Amino acid sequence: MATRRNPRFKECRRLGVNVCGHPKAMNRANDPAFKKTKKTSEYGLQLIEKQKVKAYYGILERQLVRYFDLASKAEGKTGAALISILECRLDNLVYRLGFANSIRMARQMVTHRHFLVDGKRVNIPSYNVKVGSTISLIEKSRKNEQFKKCFFDYNAAPLDYLERDVDNFSGKLVSYPQREKIPVEINEQMVVEYYSK
């Protein structure tokens, strides 16, 4: 299975936004060595926005193209639909619910079979979670100190479309994510323009 293994902090500085969620990722962003001297072209700006999407959700180019095709067939704006579809990936929801402190950790936890979706064990990070589905940590993994620390200390106030059940180490997708509620700094219209050429 192919995964993104590029340096995270370097990528955050290049894109100009903290895509990995680490508190120290942007510490050196304002250093003189990283100042841009040339003006970025329109194509360059579109490319950066596309790369932000890939970095935020930990996906590769072929996966993003597939998601874009799905979004282009959906109702409403293609860009907003793309972000909403990506937000419903299992690894992303594991991260948003606070089970993991990064998208990479969430992906690893899913592939190592630590989660149940509506009572069934799922180990596919790209699994599309439906509205109303419950994601829960398996019984054995609830004793893991790192998982407990993440779940109790990280993201204690989830997003509007998510609901956490701390007592049962679970969370629920209560509604379809709307673009304005999703906390990612992406100009999705530029991504649409990039793929529409």
Short mmCIF file of C-alpha atoms in Angstrom, two decimals:
data_model
loop_
_atom_site.label_atom_id
_atom_site.label_comp_id
_atom_site.label_asym_id
_atom_site.label_seq_id
_atom_site.Cartn_x
_atom_site.Cartn_y
_atom_site.Cartn_z
CA MET A 1 0.00 0.00 0.00
CA ALA A 2 1.45 3.35 -1.08
CA THR A 3 1.70 6.09 1.56
CA ARG A 4 2.99 9.65 1.75
CA ARG A 5 6.36 9.68 3.50
CA ASN A 6 7.67 13.16 2.68
CA PRO A 7 8.98 15.50 5.44
CA ARG A 8 5.90 17.01 7.12
CA PHE A 9 7.31 20.29 8.48
CA LYS A 10 9.07 21.06 5.21
CA GLU A 11 5.82 20.52 3.34
CA CYS A 12 3.93 22.81 5.76
CA ARG A 13 6.45 25.61 5.19
CA ARG A 14 6.29 25.18 1.42
CA LEU A 15 2.48 25.27 1.35
CA GLY A 16 2.31 28.12 3.89
CA VAL A 17 -0.22 26.37 6.15
CA ASN A 18 -0.02 23.79 8.94
CA VAL A 19 -1.40 20.77 7.07
CA CYS A 20 -0.07 18.14 9.49
CA GLY A 21 -1.58 19.66 12.65
CA HIS A 22 1.67 19.60 14.66
CA PRO A 23 2.06 22.66 16.95
CA LYS A 24 5.71 23.19 15.93
CA ALA A 25 5.25 22.71 12.18
CA MET A 26 5.34 26.43 11.30
CA ASN A 27 8.02 27.56 13.80
CA ARG A 28 10.58 28.33 11.08
CA ALA A 29 8.12 29.53 8.44
CA ASN A 30 9.17 33.19 8.77
CA ASP A 31 12.92 32.58 8.63
CA PRO A 32 14.66 34.59 5.87
CA ALA A 33 15.83 31.38 4.20
CA PHE A 34 12.22 30.41 3.42
CA LYS A 35 11.07 33.78 2.03
CA LYS A 36 9.74 33.62 -1.55
CA THR A 37 11.31 36.15 -3.90
CA LYS A 38 9.45 35.33 -7.12
CA LYS A 39 5.77 35.91 -7.81
CA THR A 40 3.78 32.68 -8.13
CA SER A 41 1.88 32.18 -11.39
CA GLU A 42 -1.83 31.35 -11.51
CA TYR A 43 -0.99 27.74 -12.37
CA GLY A 44 1.44 27.66 -9.43
CA LEU A 45 -1.29 28.86 -7.05
CA GLN A 46 -3.68 26.18 -8.33
CA LEU A 47 -0.97 23.54 -7.91
CA ILE A 48 -0.33 24.62 -4.29
CA GLU A 49 -4.05 24.35 -3.45
CA LYS A 50 -4.18 20.86 -4.96
CA GLN A 51 -1.12 19.83 -2.95
CA LYS A 52 -2.76 21.19 0.22
CA VAL A 53 -5.71 18.82 -0.32
CA LYS A 54 -3.35 15.86 -0.72
CA ALA A 55 -1.39 16.86 2.38
CA TYR A 56 -4.42 17.53 4.61
CA TYR A 57 -5.98 14.15 3.86
CA GLY A 58 -2.83 12.07 3.35
CA ILE A 59 -3.81 10.90 -0.14
CA LEU A 60 -1.96 10.39 -3.42
CA GLU A 61 -2.60 11.88 -6.87
CA ARG A 62 -4.58 8.95 -8.29
CA GLN A 63 -6.85 8.92 -5.26
CA LEU A 64 -7.49 12.66 -5.55
CA VAL A 65 -8.36 12.33 -9.25
CA ARG A 66 -10.86 9.57 -8.38
CA TYR A 67 -12.43 11.73 -5.64
CA PHE A 68 -12.61 14.69 -8.04
CA ASP A 69 -14.52 12.55 -10.56
CA LEU A 70 -16.98 11.58 -7.80
CA ALA A 71 -17.38 15.21 -6.72
CA SER A 72 -18.00 16.40 -10.29
CA LYS A 73 -21.03 14.07 -10.48
CA ALA A 74 -22.44 15.23 -7.13
CA GLU A 75 -25.03 17.98 -6.69
CA GLY A 76 -23.89 21.50 -5.84
CA LYS A 77 -20.41 22.97 -6.20
CA THR A 78 -17.72 20.48 -7.21
CA GLY A 79 -15.07 21.95 -4.88
CA ALA A 80 -17.27 21.84 -1.79
CA ALA A 81 -18.42 18.31 -2.67
CA LEU A 82 -14.77 17.20 -3.02
CA ILE A 83 -13.83 18.42 0.47
CA SER A 84 -17.00 16.92 1.99
CA ILE A 85 -16.33 13.51 0.39
CA LEU A 86 -12.73 13.52 1.67
CA GLU A 87 -13.92 14.49 5.13
CA CYS A 88 -15.97 11.27 5.32
CA ARG A 89 -12.94 9.00 4.90
CA LEU A 90 -12.51 6.69 7.90
CA ASP A 91 -8.92 7.71 8.67
CA ASN A 92 -9.90 11.39 8.62
CA LEU A 93 -12.86 10.88 10.97
CA VAL A 94 -10.65 8.88 13.36
CA TYR A 95 -8.34 11.93 13.42
CA ARG A 96 -11.20 14.44 13.79
CA LEU A 97 -12.74 12.48 16.68
CA GLY A 98 -9.45 12.67 18.57
CA PHE A 99 -8.42 9.00 18.48
CA ALA A 100 -5.15 10.07 16.83
CA ASN A 101 -3.04 13.24 16.96
CA SER A 102 -2.28 13.23 13.20
CA ILE A 103 -3.72 11.88 9.97
CA ARG A 104 -0.72 9.55 9.67
CA MET A 105 -1.34 8.05 13.08
CA ALA A 106 -5.05 7.67 12.27
CA ARG A 107 -4.23 5.85 9.03
CA GLN A 108 -1.90 3.47 10.85
CA MET A 109 -4.47 2.76 13.56
CA VAL A 110 -7.10 1.91 10.93
CA THR A 111 -4.79 -0.40 8.95
CA HIS A 112 -3.80 -2.16 12.19
CA ARG A 113 -7.48 -3.03 12.74
CA HIS A 114 -8.14 -0.99 15.89
CA PHE A 115 -11.60 0.25 14.82
CA LEU A 116 -15.15 -0.96 14.35
CA VAL A 117 -17.66 0.82 12.11
CA ASP A 118 -21.19 -0.07 13.22
CA GLY A 119 -19.80 -3.15 14.99
CA LYS A 120 -17.77 -4.44 12.02
CA ARG A 121 -13.98 -4.29 11.95
CA VAL A 122 -12.72 -2.12 9.08
CA ASN A 123 -9.04 -1.74 8.12
CA ILE A 124 -9.39 0.41 4.98
CA PRO A 125 -8.36 4.07 5.58
CA SER A 126 -10.34 5.28 2.54
CA TYR A 127 -13.56 3.59 3.73
CA ASN A 128 -16.48 5.98 3.15
CA VAL A 129 -18.34 6.45 6.45
CA LYS A 130 -22.08 7.03 6.06
CA VAL A 131 -24.12 9.52 8.12
CA GLY A 132 -25.33 7.84 11.31
CA SER A 133 -22.42 5.37 11.45
CA THR A 134 -20.60 4.84 14.76
CA ILE A 135 -16.82 4.50 14.88
CA SER A 136 -15.50 2.78 18.00
CA LEU A 137 -12.16 1.61 19.32
CA ILE A 138 -12.00 -2.16 19.85
CA GLU A 139 -12.09 -3.38 23.47
CA LYS A 140 -8.46 -4.55 23.56
CA SER A 141 -7.11 -1.20 22.25
CA ARG A 142 -8.93 0.85 24.91
CA LYS A 143 -6.22 -0.11 27.41
CA ASN A 144 -3.45 1.39 25.24
CA GLU A 145 -2.10 4.45 27.10
CA GLN A 146 -1.24 6.39 23.95
CA PHE A 147 -4.71 5.90 22.47
CA LYS A 148 -6.33 6.89 25.78
CA LYS A 149 -4.17 10.00 26.05
CA CYS A 150 -5.07 11.08 22.51
CA PHE A 151 -8.79 10.50 23.00
CA PHE A 152 -9.07 12.31 26.33
CA ASP A 153 -6.58 15.14 25.72
CA TYR A 154 -6.93 15.86 22.01
CA ASN A 155 -9.95 17.42 20.26
CA ALA A 156 -12.28 17.25 23.27
CA ALA A 157 -14.72 19.58 21.46
CA PRO A 158 -15.40 17.92 18.09
CA LEU A 159 -16.85 19.55 14.99
CA ASP A 160 -20.60 20.15 14.55
CA TYR A 161 -21.11 17.10 12.35
CA LEU A 162 -19.45 14.74 14.85
CA GLU A 163 -20.53 13.41 18.24
CA ARG A 164 -18.17 11.82 20.78
CA ASP A 165 -19.06 9.19 23.36
CA VAL A 166 -16.16 9.31 25.83
CA ASP A 167 -17.47 6.49 28.03
CA ASN A 168 -17.60 4.01 25.13
CA PHE A 169 -14.51 5.26 23.22
CA SER A 170 -16.64 5.96 20.17
CA GLY A 171 -17.84 8.71 17.89
CA LYS A 172 -20.62 9.21 15.39
CA LEU A 173 -21.01 11.05 12.09
CA VAL A 174 -24.31 12.80 12.84
CA SER A 175 -24.63 14.82 9.62
CA TYR A 176 -22.98 15.24 6.23
CA PRO A 177 -20.06 17.71 6.56
CA GLN A 178 -20.80 21.13 5.07
CA ARG A 179 -17.84 22.96 3.52
CA GLU A 180 -18.09 26.02 5.81
CA LYS A 181 -17.82 23.75 8.89
CA ILE A 182 -14.69 21.88 7.73
CA PRO A 183 -11.50 23.35 9.28
CA VAL A 184 -9.12 23.23 6.29
CA GLU A 185 -7.49 26.27 4.67
CA ILE A 186 -8.05 25.38 1.02
CA ASN A 187 -9.35 27.39 -1.92
CA GLU A 188 -11.19 24.45 -3.48
CA GLN A 189 -12.24 26.51 -6.53
CA MET A 190 -8.59 26.61 -7.61
CA VAL A 191 -8.43 22.81 -7.33
CA VAL A 192 -11.48 22.59 -9.61
CA GLU A 193 -9.80 24.96 -12.09
CA TYR A 194 -6.61 22.87 -11.97
CA TYR A 195 -8.44 19.67 -12.92
CA SER A 196 -10.76 21.37 -15.42
CA LYS A 197 -7.96 22.24 -17.84
#
